[in-house]
Coordinates of C-alpha atoms and ligand atoms in Angstrom, one line a residue:
X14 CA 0.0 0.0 0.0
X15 CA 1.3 3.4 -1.3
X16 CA 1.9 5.7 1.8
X17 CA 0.4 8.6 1.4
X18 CA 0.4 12.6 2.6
X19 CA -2.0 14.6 4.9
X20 CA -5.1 12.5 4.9
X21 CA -6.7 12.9 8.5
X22 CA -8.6 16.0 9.8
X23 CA -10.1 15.9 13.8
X24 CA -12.3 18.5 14.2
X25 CA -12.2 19.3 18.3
X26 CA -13.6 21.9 20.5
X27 CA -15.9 23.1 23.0
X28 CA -19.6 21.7 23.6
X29 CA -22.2 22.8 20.9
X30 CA -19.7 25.0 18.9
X31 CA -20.5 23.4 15.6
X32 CA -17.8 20.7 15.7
X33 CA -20.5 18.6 13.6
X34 CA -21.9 21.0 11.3
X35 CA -18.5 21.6 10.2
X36 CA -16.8 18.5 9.9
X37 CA -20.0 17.4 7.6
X38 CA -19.1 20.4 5.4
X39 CA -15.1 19.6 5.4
X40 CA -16.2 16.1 4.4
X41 CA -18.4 17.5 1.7
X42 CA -15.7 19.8 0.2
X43 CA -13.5 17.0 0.3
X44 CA -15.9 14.7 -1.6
X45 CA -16.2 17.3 -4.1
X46 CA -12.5 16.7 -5.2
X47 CA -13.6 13.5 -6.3
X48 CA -11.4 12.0 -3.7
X49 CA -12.9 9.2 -1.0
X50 CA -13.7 10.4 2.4
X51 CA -14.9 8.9 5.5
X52 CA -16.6 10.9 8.1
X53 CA -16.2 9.4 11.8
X54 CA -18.8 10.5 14.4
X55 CA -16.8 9.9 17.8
X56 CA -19.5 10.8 19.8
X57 CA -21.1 7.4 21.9
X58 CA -23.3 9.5 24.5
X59 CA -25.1 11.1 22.0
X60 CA -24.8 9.2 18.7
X61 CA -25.1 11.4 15.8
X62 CA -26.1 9.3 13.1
X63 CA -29.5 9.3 13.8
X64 CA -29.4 13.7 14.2
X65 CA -27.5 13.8 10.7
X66 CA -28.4 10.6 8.5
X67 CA -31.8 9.8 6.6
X68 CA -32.3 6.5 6.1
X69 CA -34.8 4.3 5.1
X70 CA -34.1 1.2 6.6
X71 CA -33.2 1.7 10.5
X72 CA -29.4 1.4 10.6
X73 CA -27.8 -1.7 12.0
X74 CA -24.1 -1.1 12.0
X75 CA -21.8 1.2 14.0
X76 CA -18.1 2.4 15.1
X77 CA -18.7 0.5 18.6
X78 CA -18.7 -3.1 16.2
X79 CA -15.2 -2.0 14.8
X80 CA -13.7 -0.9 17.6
X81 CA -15.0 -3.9 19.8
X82 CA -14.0 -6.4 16.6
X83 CA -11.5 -9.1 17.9
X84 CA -9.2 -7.6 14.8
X85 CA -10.2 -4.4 12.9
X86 CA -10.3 -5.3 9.3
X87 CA -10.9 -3.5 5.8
X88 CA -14.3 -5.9 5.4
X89 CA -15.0 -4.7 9.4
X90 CA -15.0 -0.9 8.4
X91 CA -16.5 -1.4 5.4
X92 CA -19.4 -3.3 6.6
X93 CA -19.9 -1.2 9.2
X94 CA -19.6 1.7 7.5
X95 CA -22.8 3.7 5.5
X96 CA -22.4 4.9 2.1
X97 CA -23.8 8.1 0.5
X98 CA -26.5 7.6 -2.4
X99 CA -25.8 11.2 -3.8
X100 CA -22.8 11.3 -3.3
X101 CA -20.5 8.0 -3.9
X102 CA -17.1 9.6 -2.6
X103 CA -18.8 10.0 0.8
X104 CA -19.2 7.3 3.6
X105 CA -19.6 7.7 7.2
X106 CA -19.3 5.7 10.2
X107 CA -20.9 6.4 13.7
X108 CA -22.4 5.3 16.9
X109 CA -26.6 4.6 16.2
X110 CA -29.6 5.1 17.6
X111 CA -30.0 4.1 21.4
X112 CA -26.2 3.3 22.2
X113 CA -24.6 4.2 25.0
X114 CA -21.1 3.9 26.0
X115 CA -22.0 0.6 27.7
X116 CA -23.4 -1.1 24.4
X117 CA -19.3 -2.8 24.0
X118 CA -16.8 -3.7 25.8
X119 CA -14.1 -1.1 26.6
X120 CA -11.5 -0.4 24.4
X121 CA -7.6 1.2 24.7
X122 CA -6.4 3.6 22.4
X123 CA -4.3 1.0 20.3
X124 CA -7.3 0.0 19.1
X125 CA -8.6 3.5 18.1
X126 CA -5.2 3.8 16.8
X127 CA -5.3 1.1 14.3
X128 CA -8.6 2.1 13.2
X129 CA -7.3 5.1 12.2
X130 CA -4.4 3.8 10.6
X131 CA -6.4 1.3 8.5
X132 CA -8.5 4.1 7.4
X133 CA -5.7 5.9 6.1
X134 CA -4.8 3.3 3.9
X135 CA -8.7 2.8 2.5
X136 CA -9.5 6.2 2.0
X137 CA -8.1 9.4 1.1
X138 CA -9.2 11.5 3.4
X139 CA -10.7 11.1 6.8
X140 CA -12.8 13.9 8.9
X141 CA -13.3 12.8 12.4
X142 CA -16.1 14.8 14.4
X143 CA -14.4 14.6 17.7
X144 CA -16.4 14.6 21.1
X145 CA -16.0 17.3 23.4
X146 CA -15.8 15.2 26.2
X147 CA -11.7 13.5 25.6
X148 CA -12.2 12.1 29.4
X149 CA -14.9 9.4 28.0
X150 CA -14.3 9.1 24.7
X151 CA -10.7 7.3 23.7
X152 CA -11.3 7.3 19.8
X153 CA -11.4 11.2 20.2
X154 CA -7.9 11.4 22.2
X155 CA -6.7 8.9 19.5
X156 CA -7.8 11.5 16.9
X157 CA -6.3 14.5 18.0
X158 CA -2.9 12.5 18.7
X159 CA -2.7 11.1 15.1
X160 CA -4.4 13.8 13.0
X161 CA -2.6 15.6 10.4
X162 CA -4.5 18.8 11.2
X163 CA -6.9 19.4 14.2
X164 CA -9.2 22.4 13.7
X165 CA -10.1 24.0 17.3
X166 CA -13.8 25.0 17.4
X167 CA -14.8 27.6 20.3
X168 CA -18.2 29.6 20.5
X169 CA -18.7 33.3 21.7
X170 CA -20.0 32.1 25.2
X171 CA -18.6 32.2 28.8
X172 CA -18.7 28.0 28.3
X173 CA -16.8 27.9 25.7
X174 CA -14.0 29.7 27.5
X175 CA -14.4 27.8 30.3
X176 CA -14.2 24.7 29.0
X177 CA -10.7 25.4 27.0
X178 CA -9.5 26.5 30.4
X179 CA -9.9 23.1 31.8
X180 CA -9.4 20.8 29.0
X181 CA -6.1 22.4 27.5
X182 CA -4.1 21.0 30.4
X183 CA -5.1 17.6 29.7
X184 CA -3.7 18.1 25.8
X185 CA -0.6 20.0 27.0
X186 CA 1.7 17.0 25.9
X187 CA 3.8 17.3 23.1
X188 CA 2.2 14.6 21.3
X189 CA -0.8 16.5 21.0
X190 CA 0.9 19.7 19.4
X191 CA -2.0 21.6 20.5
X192 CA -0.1 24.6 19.5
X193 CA 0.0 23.8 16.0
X194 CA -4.3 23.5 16.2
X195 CA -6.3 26.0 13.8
X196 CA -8.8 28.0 15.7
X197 CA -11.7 29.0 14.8
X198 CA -14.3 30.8 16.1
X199 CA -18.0 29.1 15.0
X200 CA -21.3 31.2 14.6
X201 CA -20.4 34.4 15.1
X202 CA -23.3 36.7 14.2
X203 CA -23.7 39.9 13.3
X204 CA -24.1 42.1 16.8
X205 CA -21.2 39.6 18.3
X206 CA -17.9 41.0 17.4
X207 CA -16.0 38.4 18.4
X208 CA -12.8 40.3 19.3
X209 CA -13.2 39.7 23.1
X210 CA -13.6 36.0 22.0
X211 CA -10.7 35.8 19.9
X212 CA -8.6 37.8 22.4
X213 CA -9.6 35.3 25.1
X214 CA -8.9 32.0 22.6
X215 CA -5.5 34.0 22.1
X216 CA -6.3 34.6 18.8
X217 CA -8.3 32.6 15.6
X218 CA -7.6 31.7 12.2
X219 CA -10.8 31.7 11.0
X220 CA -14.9 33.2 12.0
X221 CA -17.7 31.0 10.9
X222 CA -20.8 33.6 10.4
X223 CA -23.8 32.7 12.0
X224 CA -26.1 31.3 8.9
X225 CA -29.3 30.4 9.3
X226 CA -29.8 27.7 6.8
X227 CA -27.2 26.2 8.2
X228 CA -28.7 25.7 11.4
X229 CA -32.2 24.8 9.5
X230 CA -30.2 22.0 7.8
X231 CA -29.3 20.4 11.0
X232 CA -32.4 20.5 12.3
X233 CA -34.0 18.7 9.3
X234 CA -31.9 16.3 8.6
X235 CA -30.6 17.7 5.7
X236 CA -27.0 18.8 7.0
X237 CA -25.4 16.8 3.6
X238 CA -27.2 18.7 0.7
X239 CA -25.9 21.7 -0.8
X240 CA -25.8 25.3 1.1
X241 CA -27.5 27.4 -1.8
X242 CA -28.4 30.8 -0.5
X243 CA -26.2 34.2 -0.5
X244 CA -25.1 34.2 3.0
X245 CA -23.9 31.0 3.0
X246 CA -21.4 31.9 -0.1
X247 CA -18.8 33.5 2.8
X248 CA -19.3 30.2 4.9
X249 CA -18.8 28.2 1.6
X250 CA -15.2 29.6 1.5
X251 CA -13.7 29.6 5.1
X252 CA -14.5 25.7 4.6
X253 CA -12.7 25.6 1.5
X254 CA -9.8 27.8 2.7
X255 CA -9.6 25.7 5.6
X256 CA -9.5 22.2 3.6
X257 CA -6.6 24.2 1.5
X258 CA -4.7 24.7 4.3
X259 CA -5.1 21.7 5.9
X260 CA -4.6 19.4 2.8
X261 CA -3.3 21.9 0.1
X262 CA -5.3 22.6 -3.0
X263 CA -5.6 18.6 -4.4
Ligands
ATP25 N1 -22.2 28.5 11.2 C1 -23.4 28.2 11.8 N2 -24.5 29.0 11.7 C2 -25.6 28.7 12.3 N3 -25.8 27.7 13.2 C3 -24.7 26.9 13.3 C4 -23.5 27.0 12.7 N4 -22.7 26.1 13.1 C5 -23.4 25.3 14.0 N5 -24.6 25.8 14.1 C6 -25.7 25.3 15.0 O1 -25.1 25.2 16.3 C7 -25.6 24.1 17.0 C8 -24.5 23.2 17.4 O2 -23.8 22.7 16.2 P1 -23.2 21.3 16.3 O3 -24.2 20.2 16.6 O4 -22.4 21.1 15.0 O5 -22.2 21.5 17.5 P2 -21.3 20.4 18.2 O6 -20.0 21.1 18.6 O7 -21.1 19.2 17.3 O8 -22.1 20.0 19.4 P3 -21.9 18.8 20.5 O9 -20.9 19.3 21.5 O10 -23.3 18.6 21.0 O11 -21.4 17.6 19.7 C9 -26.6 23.4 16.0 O12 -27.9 23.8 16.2 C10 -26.1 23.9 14.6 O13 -27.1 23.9 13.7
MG26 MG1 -21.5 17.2 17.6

């Protein structure tokens, strides 16, 4: 198997700072270069294929059968993994409806490790929707240790600084380069400035407008189709600028 460049992208941050709307839309842009992606939605307290997937048939696999698999396979991921009707470059994997962190048996950070590494190999890029919570959810530690690029996602809200200020200790290790993360600041709208924000984040690289749409998609379900309207057009290209920086323009 070839070895390849930059191919993995953990999108991290604060509770409810868009960490999924966004890594749907970096998946998306990087569909749209006709390249394979797979989306990975950490998240096992709240699954999030059932808030971001239609499907007709109730879905039966998920990311706790890999990870809990005596090995992880190719056919393991695959089978476990949902595929996009519109949009054949596009496949996602994720916790379903009614699972808990119970539903398998534990697992160490090897394991999320391999996955990761396999997935490198079977796709060409990966987008992993980190949870918020890296205490209780090893697949998200994994991800921001072996990520080529982590985008940083904060909100303009007293939580969102608070919860840096206690989970940045926990990531101070060099292994995690959190220095090297790329901030940005998500649904900023148009009476927040967002300075005092950025000041207190020490600084962004990039401010996601609020946009309406947006947050009508994700609350019907229809977070993969295509944002069409004006304001979106400015959202549109922070996500492309920030899949150029992260995996250069092809
Ligand atoms: N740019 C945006 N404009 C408008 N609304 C947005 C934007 N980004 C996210 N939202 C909305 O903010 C809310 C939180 O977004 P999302 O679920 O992606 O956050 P999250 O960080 O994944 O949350 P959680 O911590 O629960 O996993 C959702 O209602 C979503 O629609
Ligand atoms: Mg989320």
């Amino acid at each position: 198997m070839q070895s390849k460049g930059k191919q993995i992208l953990a999108v991290w941050g604060s509770p409810n700072s868009g960490k999924t709307v966004t890594a749907v839309k970096l998946a998306m842009a990087l569909a749209d270069r006709k390249k394979n992606v797979m989306l990975v939605l950490c998240d096992d307290i709240c699954p999030v294929l059932p808030t971001i997937y239609k499907s007709k048939a109730p879905i039966e696999v998920s990311l706790g059968e890999v990870l809990s698999a005596p090995n992880i396979t190719q056919e393991v991921i695959l089978r476990n993994s949902l595929a996009f009707e519109k949009n054949s470059y596009l496949s996602v994997m994720g916790y379903k409806a009614g699972e808990n962190p119970f539903s398998y048996a534990e697992y160490k950070k090897e394991r999320a490790i391999d996955l990761l590494v396999l997935l490198r190999h079977i796709v060409d890029y990966v987008v992993i929707d980190c949870s918020s919570i890296l205490t209780e959810n090893i697949i998200s530690t994994a991800a921001l240790e072996v990520a080529d690029t982590v985008i940083r996602m904060g909100s303009c809200d007293l939580k969102s600084i608070s919860y840096f200020m206690s989970i940045l200790p926990l990531i101070s290790d060099s292994k995690f380069d959190a220095d090297k993360h790329i901030k940005v600041l998500s649904h900023v709208r148009q009476f927040q400035s967002g300075d005092e924000y950025k000041n207190a984040f020490s600084g962004v690289s990039y401010t996601m407008p609020y946009v309406q749409s947006l947050e009508e998609q994700s609350e019907t379900l229809t977070l993969f189709e295509e944002l069409t309207n004006k304001t979106a057009k400015g959202y549109g290209l922070i996500i492309k600028a920030i899949t150029k920086e992260a995996f250069g323009d092809e």
